[in-house]
Amino acid sequence: SQQGEEDPQALSIQEGENATMNCSYKTSINNLQWYRQNSGRGLVHLILIRSNEREKHSGRLRVTLDTSKKSSSLLITASRAADTASYFCATASGGGSARQLTFGSGTQLTVLP
Amino acid sequence: DTAVSQTPKYLVTQMGNDKSIKCEQNLGHDTMYWYKQDSKKFLKIMFSYNNKELIINETVPNRFSPKSPDKAHLNLHINSLELGDSAVYFCASSQGLGLASGFQETQYFGPGTRLLVL
């Protein structure tokens, strides 16, 4: 079953605005990761937040994690046209060799120049 | 220098054919994966190999058979292709699975193979 679900499915903003994407999941996790996929390309890792962390920053990215609500958000500040892509959350669950990532269906972000 | 590479990039074939997709990573990672991304962009894991050993085998038709000749390569062979197999297939790798390896869980993805079954 699908673990992570992103919201909204599509988001269109003007350059310079902030973009917020949300992810909800169903079971307990070890960590949650956000990935980006440009059209026709593979996924690129953006940021990882562990289950005992609440907030993490990387450049213009800010990720929050609320394990009580089983949700995470990705904030991209001062967006640029080059940020146009699909963004996926992925939850890591399971132990040892059974650890795997489960991806949501993504948010398509369009940043208009 | 490509970290995770896949060949071919595009694959168009007739129903019933057998085809293979190759994947190689030059990152020295221990773990490799195959994912299938459907037309709605939903990404689902198919297989995971750690040091050439099958670790994860999700509910995938047995027409799909992964083969790992060494830990840098994980190929995907598909027998008797069906229309529903049309999708983008991604290979990925990560450092390791165990605590001893520092549990590096970031996955590095290849560019994808776009399979179209006619």
Coordinates of C-alpha atoms in Angstrom, one line a residue:
Chain A
S1 CA 0.0 0.0 0.0
Q2 CA 1.1 3.5 -0.7
Q3 CA 2.8 5.0 2.4
G4 CA 3.5 8.6 1.6
E5 CA 0.9 10.9 0.0
E6 CA 1.8 14.4 -1.0
D7 CA -0.5 17.4 -1.0
P8 CA -1.2 19.3 -3.2
Q9 CA -0.8 17.1 -6.3
A10 CA 0.1 20.3 -8.3
L11 CA 1.3 23.7 -7.2
S12 CA 1.9 26.8 -9.4
I13 CA 3.6 29.9 -8.0
Q14 CA 5.4 33.0 -9.1
E15 CA 9.2 33.2 -8.9
G16 CA 10.3 34.6 -5.5
E17 CA 7.3 33.1 -3.6
N18 CA 7.6 30.3 -1.1
A19 CA 6.3 26.9 -2.0
T20 CA 5.0 24.5 0.7
M21 CA 4.4 20.8 0.0
N22 CA 2.9 18.4 2.6
C23 CA 3.3 14.6 3.0
S24 CA 1.3 12.3 5.1
Y25 CA 2.1 8.7 5.9
K26 CA 0.5 5.8 7.7
T27 CA 2.9 3.7 9.7
S28 CA 5.9 4.4 12.0
I29 CA 9.1 5.4 10.2
N30 CA 12.8 5.5 10.8
N31 CA 13.3 8.6 8.7
L32 CA 11.6 10.6 6.0
Q33 CA 13.3 11.9 2.8
W34 CA 12.4 14.3 0.1
Y35 CA 13.5 13.8 -3.5
R36 CA 13.2 16.0 -6.6
Q37 CA 12.6 14.8 -10.1
N38 CA 13.0 17.0 -13.1
S39 CA 11.0 16.1 -16.2
G40 CA 12.4 13.0 -17.9
R41 CA 15.2 12.5 -15.3
G42 CA 15.9 10.4 -12.2
L43 CA 15.2 11.3 -8.7
V44 CA 17.7 13.4 -6.7
H45 CA 17.9 13.3 -2.9
L46 CA 17.3 16.7 -1.3
I47 CA 17.1 16.2 2.5
L48 CA 16.6 13.5 5.2
I49 CA 15.0 14.0 8.5
R50 CA 15.1 11.3 11.2
S51 CA 12.2 10.3 13.3
N52 CA 13.6 12.0 16.4
E53 CA 14.1 15.3 14.6
R54 CA 11.4 18.0 14.2
E55 CA 13.0 20.4 11.7
K56 CA 15.9 20.5 9.3
H57 CA 17.3 23.1 7.0
S58 CA 19.4 22.9 3.9
G59 CA 19.9 26.1 1.9
R60 CA 16.5 27.3 0.8
L61 CA 14.9 24.1 2.0
R62 CA 13.2 23.6 5.3
V63 CA 11.6 20.3 6.3
T64 CA 9.5 19.7 9.3
L65 CA 8.4 16.3 10.7
D66 CA 5.4 15.7 13.1
T67 CA 5.4 12.0 14.0
S68 CA 2.3 12.4 16.2
K69 CA 0.4 13.6 13.1
K70 CA 2.4 11.4 10.7
S71 CA 3.1 14.3 8.5
S72 CA 6.0 16.3 7.0
S73 CA 6.3 19.5 5.1
L74 CA 8.8 20.8 2.6
L75 CA 9.2 24.5 2.3
I76 CA 11.2 26.1 -0.6
T77 CA 11.8 29.7 0.0
A78 CA 12.4 32.4 -2.6
S79 CA 11.5 30.0 -5.4
R80 CA 13.2 30.1 -8.8
A81 CA 12.0 28.9 -12.2
A82 CA 14.7 26.2 -12.0
D83 CA 12.9 24.7 -9.0
T84 CA 10.1 23.5 -11.3
A85 CA 10.0 19.8 -10.8
S86 CA 8.1 17.0 -9.1
Y87 CA 8.8 16.6 -5.4
F88 CA 8.4 13.2 -3.6
C89 CA 8.5 12.3 0.0
A90 CA 9.8 8.8 0.9
T91 CA 9.5 7.1 4.2
A92 CA 12.0 4.6 5.5
S93 CA 10.6 1.9 7.6
G94 CA 11.5 -1.7 8.6
G95 CA 14.7 -2.9 10.2
G96 CA 18.1 -4.2 9.1
S97 CA 18.1 -5.6 5.6
A98 CA 14.4 -5.2 5.3
R99 CA 14.7 -1.4 5.4
Q100 CA 13.2 0.2 2.3
L101 CA 11.9 3.5 1.0
T102 CA 8.2 3.9 0.1
F103 CA 7.5 6.9 -2.1
G104 CA 4.4 9.0 -2.5
S105 CA 3.0 10.1 -5.8
G106 CA 4.6 13.5 -5.7
T107 CA 3.7 17.2 -6.0
Q108 CA 4.3 18.8 -9.3
L109 CA 5.7 22.3 -8.7
T110 CA 5.7 24.9 -11.4
V111 CA 7.5 28.2 -10.7
L112 CA 6.5 30.9 -13.2
P113 CA 9.1 33.5 -14.2
Chain B
D1 CA 31.1 10.9 -14.5
T2 CA 27.8 9.1 -14.2
A3 CA 27.1 7.7 -10.8
V4 CA 24.2 5.3 -11.7
S5 CA 23.8 4.5 -15.3
Q6 CA 21.1 2.6 -17.1
T7 CA 20.8 1.2 -20.6
P8 CA 18.9 1.5 -22.7
K9 CA 17.3 4.9 -22.1
Y10 CA 14.3 4.0 -24.3
L11 CA 12.9 0.6 -25.1
V12 CA 10.0 0.1 -27.5
T13 CA 9.0 -3.5 -28.1
Q14 CA 6.2 -5.8 -29.0
M15 CA 4.0 -7.7 -26.5
G16 CA 5.4 -11.2 -25.8
N17 CA 9.0 -10.3 -26.3
D18 CA 11.8 -10.7 -23.7
K19 CA 14.0 -7.7 -22.9
S20 CA 16.7 -6.7 -20.4
I21 CA 17.6 -3.4 -18.8
K22 CA 21.1 -3.0 -17.4
C23 CA 22.2 -0.9 -14.5
E24 CA 25.7 0.0 -13.2
Q25 CA 26.8 2.1 -10.3
N26 CA 30.4 3.4 -9.8
L27 CA 29.8 4.7 -6.2
G28 CA 31.0 1.6 -4.5
H29 CA 27.6 1.1 -2.9
D30 CA 26.5 -2.2 -1.4
T31 CA 22.8 -2.0 -2.2
M32 CA 21.0 -1.6 -5.4
Y33 CA 17.3 -1.3 -6.3
W34 CA 14.8 -1.4 -9.1
Y35 CA 11.7 0.8 -9.1
K36 CA 8.8 1.1 -11.5
Q37 CA 7.2 4.5 -12.0
D38 CA 3.8 4.5 -13.6
S39 CA 2.1 7.1 -15.8
K40 CA 0.8 8.9 -12.6
K41 CA 4.4 9.1 -11.4
F42 CA 3.8 6.7 -8.5
L43 CA 7.2 5.1 -7.7
K44 CA 7.1 1.5 -6.4
I45 CA 10.0 -0.6 -5.3
M46 CA 10.4 -3.9 -7.1
F47 CA 13.7 -5.4 -5.9
S48 CA 16.6 -4.7 -3.6
Y49 CA 20.0 -6.4 -3.6
N50 CA 22.7 -6.1 -1.0
N51 CA 26.1 -7.4 -1.9
K52 CA 24.6 -9.4 -4.8
E53 CA 22.0 -11.0 -2.5
L54 CA 18.3 -10.5 -3.0
I55 CA 16.9 -8.6 0.0
I56 CA 13.5 -7.2 -1.0
N57 CA 11.2 -8.8 -3.6
E58 CA 7.9 -7.1 -3.7
T59 CA 4.8 -8.5 -5.3
V60 CA 6.1 -8.5 -8.8
P61 CA 5.2 -11.0 -11.5
N62 CA 7.8 -13.7 -11.8
R63 CA 8.3 -12.6 -15.4
F64 CA 10.6 -10.0 -13.9
S65 CA 13.9 -11.5 -12.8
P66 CA 16.8 -9.4 -11.4
K67 CA 20.4 -10.5 -11.8
S68 CA 23.4 -9.2 -10.0
P69 CA 26.7 -10.4 -11.4
D70 CA 28.6 -8.2 -8.9
K71 CA 27.7 -5.5 -6.5
A72 CA 28.2 -2.8 -9.0
H73 CA 25.6 -4.2 -11.5
L74 CA 21.9 -5.1 -11.2
N75 CA 20.2 -6.1 -14.4
L76 CA 16.5 -6.6 -14.9
H77 CA 15.2 -9.2 -17.3
I78 CA 11.6 -9.2 -18.3
N79 CA 10.0 -12.2 -20.0
S80 CA 6.8 -12.2 -22.1
L81 CA 6.3 -8.5 -21.9
E82 CA 2.7 -7.2 -21.4
L83 CA 1.0 -3.9 -22.2
G84 CA 0.8 -3.1 -18.5
D85 CA 4.6 -3.3 -18.2
S86 CA 4.9 0.0 -20.0
A87 CA 6.4 2.4 -17.5
V88 CA 9.7 4.1 -16.5
Y89 CA 12.1 1.8 -14.7
F90 CA 14.6 3.3 -12.3
C91 CA 17.7 1.7 -10.9
A92 CA 19.1 3.2 -7.7
S93 CA 21.9 2.5 -5.2
S94 CA 22.7 3.3 -1.6
Q95 CA 25.7 2.9 0.7
G96 CA 24.4 0.2 2.9
L97 CA 21.7 -1.2 5.1
G98 CA 23.5 -2.0 8.4
L99 CA 24.4 0.1 11.3
A100 CA 28.0 -0.8 10.8
S101 CA 28.0 1.0 7.5
G102 CA 26.7 4.1 9.2
F103 CA 23.3 3.4 7.7
Q104 CA 23.7 5.7 4.7
E105 CA 20.2 5.6 3.3
T106 CA 20.3 8.3 0.7
Q107 CA 19.5 6.6 -2.6
Y108 CA 21.1 7.7 -5.9
F109 CA 18.9 7.2 -9.0
G110 CA 19.8 6.4 -12.6
P111 CA 18.2 8.4 -15.4
G112 CA 15.5 5.8 -16.0
T113 CA 14.5 3.5 -18.9
R114 CA 11.3 4.3 -20.6
L115 CA 9.7 1.0 -21.7
L116 CA 6.8 1.0 -24.1
V117 CA 5.1 -2.3 -24.9
L118 CA 3.0 -2.2 -28.1

